[in-house]
Amino acid sequence: MDRTTPEPEVTPEAPPADTSDDIQHSTALEEAAPAKGVAAEHAVSSERDGVEEAAAAEEGPAADIDTDTDAASDKVSGPEEEAPAEEASAGKKGEEETPSGEAPAVEESTSAEETPAEEETPAVAKGPAVEGSIASGEDISGQDTSADDGPAGPPDEPAAPSKWRNRHPVAARNVGWTVTGLSLMLICFALLMPTSAPKFTPGVFLRIPVEAVLGAAVLIVLPRRPRIAVAILAGASLGVLTVLNLLDVGFNMFLGRGFNVVLDWVLFDDAQSYLKDTMGNGGAIGAVIAVLALVLIVLVLMTLAVLRVSNVMTRNRDAASRATLVVGTAWVTCAALGLQLSGPGIAARTTVARVEDRVNRVQATLKDEAAFAKEAKKDAFGGTPGDQLLTDLRGKDVMIAFIESYGRSAIEDEATAAGVDATLTAKNEALTKAGYSAKSGWLTSATYGGSSWLGHSTFLSGLWINNQNRYRTVTAGEHLTLTGAFKRTGAWRTVGVMPGVQKNWPEGKFYGLDNVYDSRELGYEGPKFSWSTMPDQYALSAFERLEHGKKRDKPLMSEIILTSSHQPWAPIPKMIPWDQVGDGSVYEGIEKAGKDPADVFYDSKKVKEEYGKSIQYSVNSLIDYVVKYGSKNTVLVFLGDHQPLASVSGSNASRDVPVSIVAHDKSVLDKIDDWGWTDGIKPDKSAPVWRMDSFRDRFLTAYGSTPAKR
């Protein structure tokens, strides 16, 4: 009989032929069932149906499969069920031994005693060739339908058809490509991102990063395990570089320079203190947690993004290879021709250049540490005896006052100039009326936007202290400071008024101060004004009460740090009558009526306006104090420590700060007549600009100090 010709359909009532020896391994249910009879066959069918329903309840819905068999076989009672390959093979052997026109002796194995793996395997798991052989009656008994060459075992379970990916294949495919696209965009963003906020323009990201081309080429050719390891390492490294780039953005915004991976970690402690002072303890903790979470998210996302793109390229190796070749060729072409998009070249090697720059900066920092240690030991006035220092200022009460963030922008920027210039003009008139004269110039600060102590130490030591490492080096030594020179003479009592210092300050000894009044010793009982622990007027009032107003056997040299003009410039104190300052409690209402820092600091227009007002307040406090409490022997040197941050002064602002010397005795100013400074407390635009570290030696020389003989 032709095997491909279906046999005539046999009614269920037809008695089956005698069971062949080839199928004696059939289920126990088949062996127990009668060879003939409708009732027995019905019982088997009923029991089979029950088992199928139980299996269906456990497995869930399965694909409907048409399982028509030869005319001599029974129809499958359940839509999900299909005879295993072994039974199909056994059934075919039975057919060969059964005379034409007789029903086959093989019944479908449906007993509850069947192999569990066979029961639970959906029909869709069978290969197309097996299905076709069963449907066509082709002999497949000699074919190997297992997945491997080992002993026959349960087939691997496929993914459950009830999963979302299988129910919505198109949506799943779209989501997959979207994730891949976002991963690629994230990688390119990290490779191309600039390190300063003003440079974040669309053109920066419309370039080809060579690092992406090289990375793709490497990942495509690597075997699976090395590829995964390299992808994880590359993703983590890219995440670290992204964090460092974000730090660069922040440091350029606040300090006008990039993040130094060797020296700047110590600044995070100061940043946390600043957040605590401005936002409270809870706000500071929340900010720290948010920053740590952001760092972790960046590292994880970048690693996952590289892994994702790597896996997709491997699954589509040929297409990925062609794409990498095309993009690489485009990069070489653009680099050779120097093609640009409104500035930066299309062929980018940003990350490579940035890594090289960081390595160079680390090396330069380490070399600078050793070189500066030698420089700090050299001092033209270090060996000068006290009786040969500052001879032309003997008998004068000298005040050296730093005004926080008092930079050139306060005087020249359109948003602040009108108010600040009006204040300087008015206060200059008040000084003149009180018998004082003044001269002013410009100094280029060693810092910008913050780190005020670097400006203070540069001005007083005569050394260029532009980083924390230099600051630690110089304060740990014995280099002569300007304040220390006054102390060495023995002719002055030296004190410091430091309202911004809230804990022990060992640097006071380095600066040669007999006594330091920090925020805990000034007796203030009023509210804080954001970061500033007390208003400038109160700090000066406390200085008058604790030192300047007392009878002394020596003149007084004082270093005073005024902090009311410290960011975020809200709320700002107001001037009140000096006799009402008291212990500072009067400022409760003023602080409550002031503006919220969050409403000011993040508004580009308001922050400039309030910054200007804070400078006006500090200048008013200082000059009013001199006019009210000064004498014929008063000499005031006041200056800014640095420019305000870039959001106020501008991204390309200079580092210049104004400096003025005020004296009642005109002969004091005659000593610096050759400096070319502007008359009054407002320096002219054309006034000389010196580096801040040059002031100490100029000042000591002008007022009678003799350099030590070598």
C-alpha positions as semicolon CSV with decimal commas, in nm:
position;residue;x (nm);y (nm);z (nm)
1;M;0,000;0,000;0,000
2;D;0,130;0,348;-0,086
3;R;0,246;0,509;0,241
4;T;0,150;0,855;0,119
5;T;-0,210;0,756;0,042
6;P;-0,442;0,797;0,341
7;E;-0,631;0,485;0,434
8;P;-1,009;0,486;0,442
9;E;-1,151;0,637;0,757
10;V;-1,254;0,372;1,007
11;T;-1,543;0,430;1,240
12;P;-1,469;0,424;1,611
13;E;-1,680;0,110;1,647
14;A;-1,443;-0,097;1,427
15;P;-1,255;-0,351;1,636
16;P;-0,880;-0,287;1,631
17;A;-0,633;-0,549;1,523
18;D;-0,431;-0,751;1,766
19;T;-0,173;-0,543;1,950
20;S;0,175;-0,569;1,799
21;D;0,480;-0,658;2,007
22;D;0,639;-0,329;1,894
23;I;0,400;-0,127;2,105
24;Q;0,395;-0,333;2,422
25;H;0,574;-0,042;2,593
26;S;0,252;0,162;2,569
27;T;0,095;0,305;2,882
28;A;-0,062;0,096;3,156
29;L;-0,398;0,236;3,064
30;E;-0,372;0,091;2,712
31;E;-0,263;-0,249;2,846
32;A;-0,558;-0,258;3,085
33;A;-0,809;-0,142;2,824
34;P;-1,009;-0,412;2,630
35;A;-0,894;-0,474;2,278
36;K;-1,243;-0,421;2,144
37;G;-1,567;-0,255;2,246
38;V;-1,708;0,092;2,251
39;A;-1,759;0,100;2,626
40;A;-1,394;0,034;2,707
41;E;-1,278;0,283;2,449
42;H;-1,520;0,539;2,590
43;A;-1,377;0,483;2,939
44;V;-1,025;0,539;2,812
45;S;-1,132;0,852;2,630
46;S;-1,308;0,987;2,940
47;E;-1,010;0,925;3,159
48;R;-0,783;1,083;2,900
49;D;-1,004;1,387;2,878
50;G;-0,982;1,431;3,255
51;V;-0,606;1,417;3,250
52;E;-0,591;1,665;2,964
53;E;-0,816;1,909;3,143
54;A;-0,598;1,893;3,453
55;A;-0,285;1,945;3,245
56;A;-0,446;2,236;3,062
57;A;-0,536;2,400;3,390
58;E;-0,174;2,385;3,501
59;E;-0,011;2,483;3,172
60;G;-0,242;2,757;3,052
61;P;-0,360;2,810;2,700
62;A;-0,161;2,661;2,416
63;A;-0,166;2,706;2,043
64;D;-0,434;2,512;1,860
65;I;-0,280;2,246;1,639
66;D;-0,448;2,040;1,375
67;T;-0,336;1,685;1,446
68;D;-0,516;1,486;1,180
69;T;-0,357;1,144;1,155
70;D;-0,397;0,854;0,917
71;A;-0,747;0,737;0,854
72;A;-0,680;0,440;1,076
73;S;-0,591;0,651;1,386
74;D;-0,820;0,823;1,631
75;K;-0,856;1,202;1,639
76;V;-0,686;1,383;1,925
77;S;-0,953;1,469;2,175
78;G;-0,784;1,789;2,309
79;P;-0,669;2,075;2,085
80;E;-0,341;2,116;2,272
81;E;-0,237;1,749;2,274
82;E;-0,008;1,584;2,022
83;A;0,134;1,234;2,017
84;P;0,506;1,224;2,104
85;A;0,754;1,136;1,834
86;E;0,821;0,795;1,984
87;E;0,454;0,699;1,973
88;A;0,425;0,823;1,618
89;S;0,714;0,601;1,524
90;A;0,568;0,303;1,706
91;G;0,232;0,370;1,548
92;K;0,385;0,356;1,203
93;K;0,539;0,019;1,271
94;G;0,199;-0,103;1,378
95;E;0,054;0,015;1,052
96;E;0,310;-0,181;0,855
97;E;0,202;-0,502;1,028
98;T;-0,170;-0,430;0,996
99;P;-0,345;-0,540;0,681
100;S;-0,476;-0,266;0,457
101;G;-0,816;-0,142;0,551
102;E;-0,783;-0,237;0,919
103;A;-0,759;0,008;1,202
104;P;-0,416;0,054;1,360
105;A;-0,364;-0,104;1,696
106;V;-0,192;0,201;1,852
107;E;-0,398;0,431;2,069
108;E;-0,277;0,768;2,192
109;S;-0,102;0,756;2,526
110;T;-0,314;0,968;2,754
111;S;-0,272;0,796;3,086
112;A;-0,186;0,996;3,392
113;E;0,120;0,773;3,416
114;E;0,276;0,929;3,100
115;T;0,614;1,100;3,130
116;P;0,554;1,447;3,285
117;A;0,782;1,624;3,040
118;E;0,586;1,482;2,751
119;E;0,257;1,588;2,903
120;E;0,372;1,945;2,974
121;T;0,551;2,009;2,645
122;P;0,324;2,221;2,424
123;A;0,262;2,112;2,068
124;V;0,445;2,418;1,939
125;A;0,767;2,280;2,079
126;K;0,777;2,011;1,811
127;G;0,982;2,085;1,506
128;P;0,804;2,147;1,176
129;A;0,956;1,834;1,022
130;V;0,810;1,614;1,293
131;E;0,468;1,772;1,259
132;G;0,477;1,727;0,886
133;S;0,580;1,363;0,917
134;I;0,302;1,289;1,159
135;A;0,047;1,469;0,948
136;S;0,159;1,296;0,630
137;G;0,206;0,951;0,783
138;E;0,577;0,953;0,697
139;D;0,802;0,714;0,886
140;I;1,015;0,913;1,131
141;S;1,116;0,627;1,355
142;G;1,474;0,644;1,238
143;Q;1,507;1,019;1,276
144;D;1,674;1,186;1,575
145;T;1,441;1,446;1,715
146;S;1,631;1,518;2,033
147;A;1,832;1,838;2,087
148;D;2,160;1,664;2,165
149;D;2,346;1,340;2,102
150;G;2,317;1,204;2,456
151;P;2,057;0,971;2,597
152;A;1,701;1,065;2,526
153;G;1,556;1,287;2,796
154;P;1,280;1,540;2,848
155;P;1,303;1,823;2,594
156;D;1,389;2,174;2,714
157;E;1,082;2,367;2,819
158;P;1,013;2,667;2,595
159;A;0,926;3,008;2,731
160;A;0,575;3,016;2,866
161;P;0,346;3,133;2,588
162;S;0,162;3,349;2,839
163;K;0,457;3,590;2,872
164;W;0,406;3,949;2,757
165;R;0,678;3,915;2,490
166;N;0,497;3,621;2,329
167;R;0,154;3,777;2,353
168;H;0,275;4,109;2,201
169;P;0,571;4,029;1,974
170;V;0,555;4,353;1,774
171;A;0,544;4,572;2,084
172;A;0,824;4,368;2,240
173;R;1,037;4,414;1,929
174;N;0,976;4,790;1,931
175;V;1,061;4,817;2,299
176;G;1,381;4,622;2,243
177;W;1,498;4,849;1,964
178;T;1,401;5,155;2,170
179;V;1,612;5,035;2,463
180;T;1,901;4,967;2,228
181;G;1,870;5,312;2,073
182;L;1,859;5,481;2,412
183;S;2,163;5,282;2,523
184;L;2,356;5,394;2,216
185;M;2,251;5,756;2,275
186;L;2,361;5,737;2,639
187;I;2,702;5,605;2,538
188;C;2,749;5,878;2,276
189;F;2,635;6,143;2,524
190;A;2,895;6,029;2,775
191;L;3,167;6,025;2,510
192;L;3,084;6,371;2,375
193;M;2,962;6,565;2,680
194;P;3,151;6,890;2,751
195;T;3,281;6,990;3,093
196;S;3,123;7,334;3,123
197;A;2,757;7,428;3,111
198;P;2,778;7,693;2,833
199;K;2,922;7,434;2,592
200;F;2,614;7,211;2,607
201;T;2,492;7,286;2,254
202;P;2,331;7,054;1,994
203;G;2,636;7,079;1,770
204;V;2,856;6,919;2,035
205;F;2,655;6,597;2,012
206;L;2,633;6,586;1,632
207;R;2,979;6,437;1,604
208;I;3,135;6,094;1,564
209;P;3,326;5,973;1,872
210;V;3,623;5,763;1,768
211;E;3,606;5,580;2,102
212;A;3,268;5,435;2,003
213;V;3,402;5,308;1,670
214;L;3,705;5,142;1,827
215;G;3,499;4,998;2,111
216;A;3,245;4,847;1,871
217;A;3,520;4,687;1,662
218;V;3,673;4,524;1,969
219;L;3,342;4,393;2,108
220;I;3,236;4,245;1,774
221;V;3,541;4,022;1,737
222;L;3,572;3,903;2,097
223;P;3,434;3,563;2,210
224;R;3,139;3,567;2,444
225;R;3,304;3,559;2,789
226;P;3,587;3,806;2,716
227;R;3,334;4,029;2,541
228;I;3,111;4,043;2,847
229;A;3,408;4,118;3,073
230;V;3,534;4,393;2,843
231;A;3,184;4,541;2,808
232;I;3,139;4,557;3,186
233;L;3,481;4,715;3,234
234;A;3,420;4,965;2,952
235;G;3,076;5,056;3,087
236;A;3,203;5,107;3,441
237;S;3,497;5,315;3,315
238;L;3,266;5,526;3,104
239;G;3,043;5,574;3,407
240;V;3,337;5,696;3,616
241;L;3,443;5,936;3,341
242;T;3,087;6,066;3,321
243;V;3,084;6,136;3,696
244;L;3,417;6,318;3,667
245;N;3,281;6,521;3,375
246;L;2,978;6,618;3,584
247;L;3,214;6,727;3,863
248;D;3,402;6,937;3,607
249;V;3,075;7,104;3,509
250;G;2,999;7,187;3,872
251;F;3,349;7,308;3,954
252;N;3,364;7,525;3,643
253;M;3,029;7,674;3,738
254;F;3,127;7,754;4,097
255;L;3,506;7,778;4,102
256;G;3,592;7,857;3,742
257;R;3,811;7,549;3,699
258;G;3,786;7,176;3,650
259;F;3,783;6,913;3,924
260;N;4,127;6,807;4,047
261;V;4,116;6,434;4,119
262;V;4,412;6,463;4,355
263;L;4,330;6,769;4,563
264;D;3,960;6,848;4,554
265;W;3,809;6,556;4,746
266;V;3,852;6,750;5,069
267;L;3,618;7,018;4,936
268;F;3,319;6,783;4,960
269;D;3,332;6,820;5,336
270;D;3,308;7,197;5,297
271;A;3,027;7,153;5,045
272;Q;2,833;6,941;5,294
273;S;2,884;7,205;5,562
274;Y;2,759;7,470;5,321
275;L;2,448;7,264;5,243
276;K;2,385;7,211;5,612
277;D;2,413;7,582;5,679
278;T;2,184;7,682;5,393
279;M;1,937;7,391;5,380
280;G;1,945;7,251;5,733
281;N;2,066;6,912;5,847
282;G;1,779;6,721;5,684
283;G;1,825;6,899;5,352
284;A;2,199;6,834;5,357
285;I;2,150;6,463;5,425
286;G;1,891;6,443;5,147
287;A;2,127;6,617;4,905
288;V;2,412;6,379;4,990
289;I;2,185;6,077;4,942
290;A;2,066;6,217;4,609
291;V;2,423;6,269;4,489
292;L;2,528;5,918;4,590
293;A;2,220;5,773;4,420
294;L;2,298;5,971;4,104
295;V;2,654;5,837;4,098
296;L;2,530;5,480;4,140
297;I;2,264;5,523;3,871
298;V;2,518;5,663;3,625
299;L;2,757;5,373;3,684
300;V;2,485;5,106;3,654
301;L;2,311;5,259;3,352
302;M;2,635;5,310;3,164
303;T;2,742;4,950;3,226
304;L;2,404;4,812;3,121
305;A;2,403;5,033;2,812
306;V;2,738;4,899;2,691
307;L;2,628;4,541;2,760
308;R;2,303;4,596;2,571
309;V;2,472;4,737;2,262
310;S;2,737;4,465;2,277
311;N;2,476;4,188;2,282
312;V;2,281;4,339;1,994
313;M;2,594;4,373;1,781
314;T;2,686;4,011;1,850
315;R;2,341;3,883;1,748
316;N;2,367;4,091;1,431
317;R;2,740;4,053;1,374
318;D;2,742;4,104;0,997
319;A;2,527;4,415;1,004
320;A;2,720;4,555;1,301
321;S;3,052;4,495;1,124
322;R;2,932;4,678;0,813
323;A;2,797;4,969;1,019
324;T;3,121;4,998;1,219
325;L;3,323;5,000;0,897
326;V;3,104;5,273;0,745
327;V;3,114;5,494;1,057
328;G;3,488;5,441;1,096
329;T;3,546;5,542;0,736
330;A;3,332;5,852;0,788
331;W;3,537;5,947;1,096
332;V;3,867;5,911;0,909
333;T;3,731;6,118;0,619
334;C;3,603;6,396;0,846
335;A;3,928;6,402;1,041
336;A;4,138;6,419;0,725
337;L;3,929;6,702;0,577
338;G;3,883;6,885;0,908
339;L;3,506;6,904;0,864
340;Q;3,327;7,106;1,133
341;L;2,978;7,188;1,253
342;S;2,973;7,549;1,378
343;G;3,284;7,500;1,588
344;P;3,390;7,153;1,699
345;G;3,510;6,902;1,440
346;I;3,278;6,620;1,335
347;A;3,553;6,366;1,397
348;A;3,572;6,371;1,777
349;R;3,820;6,217;2,019
350;T;3,684;6,396;2,325
351;T;3,717;6,118;2,579
352;V;4,070;6,023;2,477
353;A;4,180;6,387;2,497
354;R;4,008;6,429;2,834
355;V;4,173;6,122;2,981
356;E;4,510;6,248;2,859
357;D;4,437;6,587;3,017
358;R;4,345;6,430;3,352
359;V;4,660;6,221;3,355
360;N;4,869;6,529;3,274
361;R;4,699;6,728;3,549
362;V;4,763;6,456;3,804
363;Q;5,129;6,444;3,706
364;A;5,153;6,824;3,717
365;T;4,986;6,832;4,059
366;L;5,231;6,582;4,203
367;K;5,526;6,775;4,060
368;D;5,380;7,105;4,183
369;E;5,362;6,972;4,538
370;A;5,736;6,918;4,554
371;A;5,819;7,243;4,373
372;F;5,592;7,454;4,594
373;A;5,741;7,310;4,914
374;K;6,078;7,449;4,801
375;E;5,924;7,781;4,693
376;A;5,752;7,831;5,029
377;K;6,088;7,811;5,206
378;K;6,217;8,111;5,011
379;D;6,109;8,441;5,165
380;A;6,265;8,781;5,104
381;F;6,138;8,906;5,442
382;G;6,151;8,576;5,627
383;G;6,471;8,664;5,813
384;T;6,401;9,036;5,864
385;P;6,416;9,136;6,233
386;G;6,099;9,279;6,384
387;D;6,247;9,624;6,434
388;Q;6,299;9,650;6,058
389;L;5,941;9,564;5,962
390;L;5,657;9,813;5,899
391;T;5,843;10,103;6,057
392;D;5,627;10,363;5,880
393;L;5,303;10,233;6,031
394;R;5,404;10,233;6,395
395;G;5,127;10,364;6,619
396;K;4,851;10,299;6,365
397;D;4,547;10,079;6,422
398;V;4,551;9,866;6,107
399;M;4,244;9,674;5,989
400;I;4,267;9,420;5,706
401;A;3,912;9,330;5,600
402;F;3,803;9,077;5,339
403;I;3,459;9,119;5,185
404;E;3,323;8,784;5,068
405;S;3,277;8,752;4,688
406;Y;3,351;9,122;4,630
407;G;3,472;9,100;4,272
408;R;3,517;9,323;3,973
409;S;3,177;9,216;3,843
410;A;3,009;9,394;4,132
411;I;3,143;9,724;4,003
412;E;3,125;9,670;3,627
413;D;2,838;9,428;3,555
414;E;2,522;9,605;3,437
415;A;2,299;9,408;3,673
416;T;2,489;9,519;3,983
417;A;2,699;9,822;3,889
418;A;2,434;10,090;3,942
419;G;2,364;10,002;4,303
420;V;2,720;9,914;4,402
421;D;2,871;10,220;4,233
422;A;2,617;10,445;4,404
423;T;2,709;10,293;4,741
424;L;3,083;10,333;4,679
425;T;3,032;10,694;4,576
426;A;2,821;10,772;4,882
427;K;3,060;10,600;5,121
428;N;3,360;10,772;4,965
429;E;3,191;11,105;5,034
430;A;3,125;10,997;5,393
431;L;3,491;10,906;5,438
432;T;3,606;11,237;5,292
433;K;3,368;11,425;5,521
434;A;3,516;11,236;5,819
435;G;3,870;11,331;5,717
436;Y;3,975;11,008;5,544
437;S;4,136;10,953;5,204
438;A;4,155;10,637;4,994
439;K;4,329;10,481;4,695
440;S;4,214;10,174;4,504
441;G;4,340;9,923;4,249
442;W;4,284;9,566;4,128
443;L;4,426;9,232;4,237
444;T;4,393;8,902;4,052
445;S;4,276;8,643;4,302
446;A;4,417;8,291;4,318
447;T;4,064;8,151;4,344
448;Y;3,723;8,208;4,190
449;G;3,366;8,155;4,303
450;G;3,465;8,002;4,639
451;S;3,748;7,861;4,852
452;S;3,792;8,200;5,014
453;W;4,078;8,077;5,234
454;L;4,293;8,040;4,922
455;G;4,249;8,410;4,851
456;H;4,316;8,507;5,211
457;S;4,635;8,301;5,232
458;T;4,760;8,425;4,893
459;F;4,713;8,789;4,993
460;L;4,874;8,751;5,335
461;S;5,159;8,511;5,251
462;G;5,281;8,649;4,921
463;L;5,259;8,300;4,767
464;W;5,028;8,188;4,488
465;I;4,800;7,944;4,672
466;N;4,548;7,822;4,419
467;N;4,475;7,474;4,552
468;Q;4,421;7,290;4,875
469;N;4,754;7,111;4,864
470;R;4,945;7,439;4,850
471;Y;4,731;7,572;5,132
472;R;4,814;7,273;5,353
473;T;5,182;7,303;5,268
474;V;5,214;7,671;5,348
475;T;5,004;7,668;5,666
476;A;5,211;7,377;5,798
477;G;5,530;7,584;5,760
478;E;5,665;7,910;5,895
479;H;5,642;8,137;5,592
480;L;5,599;8,500;5,703
481;T;5,251;8,643;5,653
482;L;5,150;9,006;5,651
483;T;4,968;8,965;5,980
484;G;5,267;8,770;6,114
485;A;5,494;9,062;6,025
486;F;5,289;9,290;6,251
487;K;5,322;9,036;6,532
488;R;5,698;8,996;6,482
489;T;5,753;9,366;6,546
490;G;5,610;9,331;6,894
491;A;5,453;9,673;6,842
492;W;5,098;9,554;6,775
493;R;4,839;9,330;6,933
494;T;4,709;9,105;6,656
495;V;4,356;8,961;6,652
496;G;4,127;8,787;6,406
497;V;3,749;8,820;6,373
498;M;3,623;8,509;6,192
499;P;3,243;8,478;6,202
500;G;3,258;8,209;5,931
501;V;3,476;7,979;6,144
502;Q;3,257;7,743;6,346
503;K;3,518;7,506;6,488
504;N;3,879;7,511;6,598
505;W;4,103;7,697;6,356
506;P;4,469;7,603;6,406
507;E;4,575;7,825;6,114
508;G;4,549;8,122;6,351
509;K;4,899;8,043;6,477
510;F;5,038;8,038;6,122
511;Y;4,889;8,384;6,058
512;G;5,051;8,522;6,372
513;L;4,730;8,618;6,553
514;D;4,735;8,665;6,931
515;N;4,365;8,586;6,956
516;V;4,096;8,463;6,718
517;Y;3,726;8,536;6,770
518;D;3,526;8,277;6,580
519;S;3,148;8,245;6,553
520;R;3,130;8,083;6,897
521;E;3,312;8,367;7,073
522;L;3,141;8,672;6,927
523;G;2,831;8,637;7,148
524;Y;2,573;8,638;6,871
525;E;2,220;8,533;6,975
526;G;2,033;8,613;6,655
527;P;1,938;8,400;6,352
528;K;2,172;8,285;6,077
529;F;2,137;8,449;5,738
530;S;2,169;8,142;5,520
531;W;2,540;8,045;5,522
532;S;2,648;8,358;5,709
533;T;2,639;8,296;6,082
534;M;2,577;8,663;6,163
535;P;2,539;9,001;5,989
536;D;2,855;9,198;5,914
537;Q;2,732;9,490;6,121
538;Y;2,705;9,265;6,424
539;A;3,054;9,117;6,370
540;L;3,201;9,469;6,358
541;S;2,998;9,570;6,660
542;A;3,134;9,270;6,854
543;F;3,487;9,360;6,742
544;E;3,437;9,706;6,884
545;R;3,304;9,566;7,212
546;L;3,563;9,291;7,255
547;E;3,882;9,459;7,126
548;H;3,883;9,788;6,942
549;G;3,683;9,986;7,199
550;K;3,898;9,879;7,493
551;K;4,197;10,065;7,631
552;R;4,523;9,910;7,516
553;D;4,892;9,964;7,565
554;K;4,957;9,877;7,200
555;P;4,790;9,966;6,872
556;L;4,572;9,697;6,721
557;M;4,622;9,502;6,401
558;S;4,308;9,306;6,308
559;E;4,211;9,066;6,031
560;I;3,833;9,070;5,979
561;I;3,633;8,841;5,749
562;L;3,291;8,979;5,648
563;T;3,050;8,706;5,536
564;S;2,710;8,864;5,464
565;S;2,787;8,873;5,091
566;H;2,840;8,496;5,077
567;Q;2,616;8,300;4,842
568;P;2,323;8,228;4,814
569;W;2,268;8,601;4,885
570;A;1,936;8,561;5,060
571;P;1,815;8,667;5,304
572;I;2,026;8,984;5,336
573;P;2,050;9,179;5,664
574;K;1,969;9,548;5,682
575;M;2,159;9,832;5,845
576;I;2,022;9,934;6,182
577;P;2,140;10,195;6,436
578;W;2,464;10,075;6,596
579;D;2,328;10,117;6,946
580;Q;2,045;9,874;6,866
581;V;2,262;9,584;6,753
582;G;2,295;9,437;7,103
583;D;2,334;9,059;7,109
584;G;2,181;9,020;6,764
585;S;1,827;8,924;6,872
586;V;1,699;9,226;6,685
587;Y;1,774;9,046;6,358
588;E;1,497;8,787;6,410
589;G;1,237;8,995;6,232
590;I;1,479;9,105;5,960
591;E;1,574;8,747;5,877
592;K;1,212;8,630;5,863
593;A;1,119;8,919;5,634
594;G;1,405;8,838;5,398
595;K;1,386;8,639;5,077
596;D;1,404;8,262;5,048
597;P;1,744;8,141;4,917
598;A;1,574;7,896;4,678
599;D;1,375;8,181;4,520
600;V;1,692;8,378;4,454
601;F;1,982;8,143;4,393
602;Y;1,826;7,964;4,093
603;D;1,688;8,275;3,924
604;S;1,955;8,421;3,694
605;K;1,816;8,774;3,722
606;K;1,731;8,782;4,091
607;V;2,059;8,625;4,199
608;K;2,258;8,907;4,039
609;E;2,036;9,172;4,193
610;E;2,060;9,023;4,541
611;Y;2,435;8,969;4,505
612;G;2,475;9,341;4,434
613;K;2,262;9,427;4,738
614;S;2,473;9,203;4,961
615;I;2,792;9,382;4,849
616;Q;2,626;9,715;4,922
617;Y;2,536;9,593;5,271
618;S;2,892;9,476;5,348
619;V;3,049;9,799;5,219
620;N;2,798;10,006;5,416
621;S;2,873;9,810;5,733
622;L;3,250;9,846;5,700
623;I;3,271;10,212;5,600
624;D;3,004;10,317;5,852
625;Y;3,206;10,140;6,123
626;V;3,525;10,328;6,027
627;V;3,344;10,660;6,016
628;K;3,179;10,599;6,354
629;Y;3,455;10,422;6,547
630;G;3,775;10,509;6,360
631;S;4,035;10,760;6,469
632;K;4,321;10,963;6,329
633;N;4,537;10,652;6,360
634;T;4,302;10,419;6,171
635;V;4,431;10,252;5,855
636;L;4,191;10,025;5,669
637;V;4,291;9,780;5,395
638;F;3,987;9,610;5,244
639;L;3,941;9,391;4,939
640;G;3,739;9,110;4,790
641;D;3,866;8,755;4,828
642;H;3,737;8,635;4,488
643;Q;3,477;8,687;4,217
644;P;3,127;8,541;4,266
645;L;3,041;8,217;4,088
646;A;2,992;8,208;3,712
647;S;2,612;8,236;3,722
648;V;2,664;8,588;3,861
649;S;2,997;8,707;3,720
650;G;2,971;8,527;3,384
651;S;3,152;8,226;3,245
652;N;3,437;8,436;3,100
653;A;3,478;8,678;3,388
654;S;3,821;8,777;3,512
655;R;3,948;8,689;3,857
656;D;4,007;9,050;3,951
657;V;3,892;9,194;4,282
658;P;3,902;9,556;4,406
659;V;4,142;9,655;4,682
660;S;4,149;9,984;4,870
661;I;4,360;10,149;5,140
662;V;4,186;10,407;5,359
663;A;4,371;10,630;5,606
664;H;4,305;10,943;5,809
665;D;4,673;11,030;5,800
666;K;4,746;11,145;5,444
667;S;5,112;11,049;5,475
668;V;5,007;10,684;5,479
669;L;4,870;10,714;5,125
670;D;5,169;10,919;5,014
671;K;5,380;10,608;5,066
672;I;5,192;10,432;4,782
673;D;5,161;10,728;4,552
674;D;5,381;10,557;4,292
675;W;5,146;10,259;4,271
676;G;4,923;10,442;4,024
677;W;4,603;10,357;4,212
678;T;4,277;10,549;4,171
679;D;4,173;10,804;4,434
680;G;3,872;10,692;4,634
681;I;3,734;10,343;4,716
682;K;3,621;10,268;4,361
683;P;3,909;10,164;4,133
684;D;3,900;10,292;3,778
685;K;3,892;10,043;3,491
686;S;4,242;10,156;3,392
687;A;4,390;10,113;3,740
688;P;4,683;9,869;3,767
689;V;4,608;9,498;3,800
690;W;4,852;9,294;4,009
691;R;4,859;8,933;4,107
692;M;4,731;8,897;4,460
693;D;5,049;8,726;4,581
694;S;5,254;9,036;4,495
695;F;5,074;9,259;4,746
696;R;5,257;9,146;5,061
697;D;5,603;9,242;4,943
698;R;5,481;9,568;4,789
699;F;5,304;9,663;5,112
700;L;5,596;9,569;5,339
701;T;5,840;9,760;5,117
702;A;5,618;10,069;5,095
703;Y;5,593;10,097;5,473
704;G;5,958;10,071;5,567
705;S;6,035;9,698;5,576
706;T;6,383;9,583;5,478
707;P;6,436;9,251;5,298
708;A;6,660;9,008;5,483
709;K;7,025;9,000;5,376
710;R;7,126;8,678;5,204
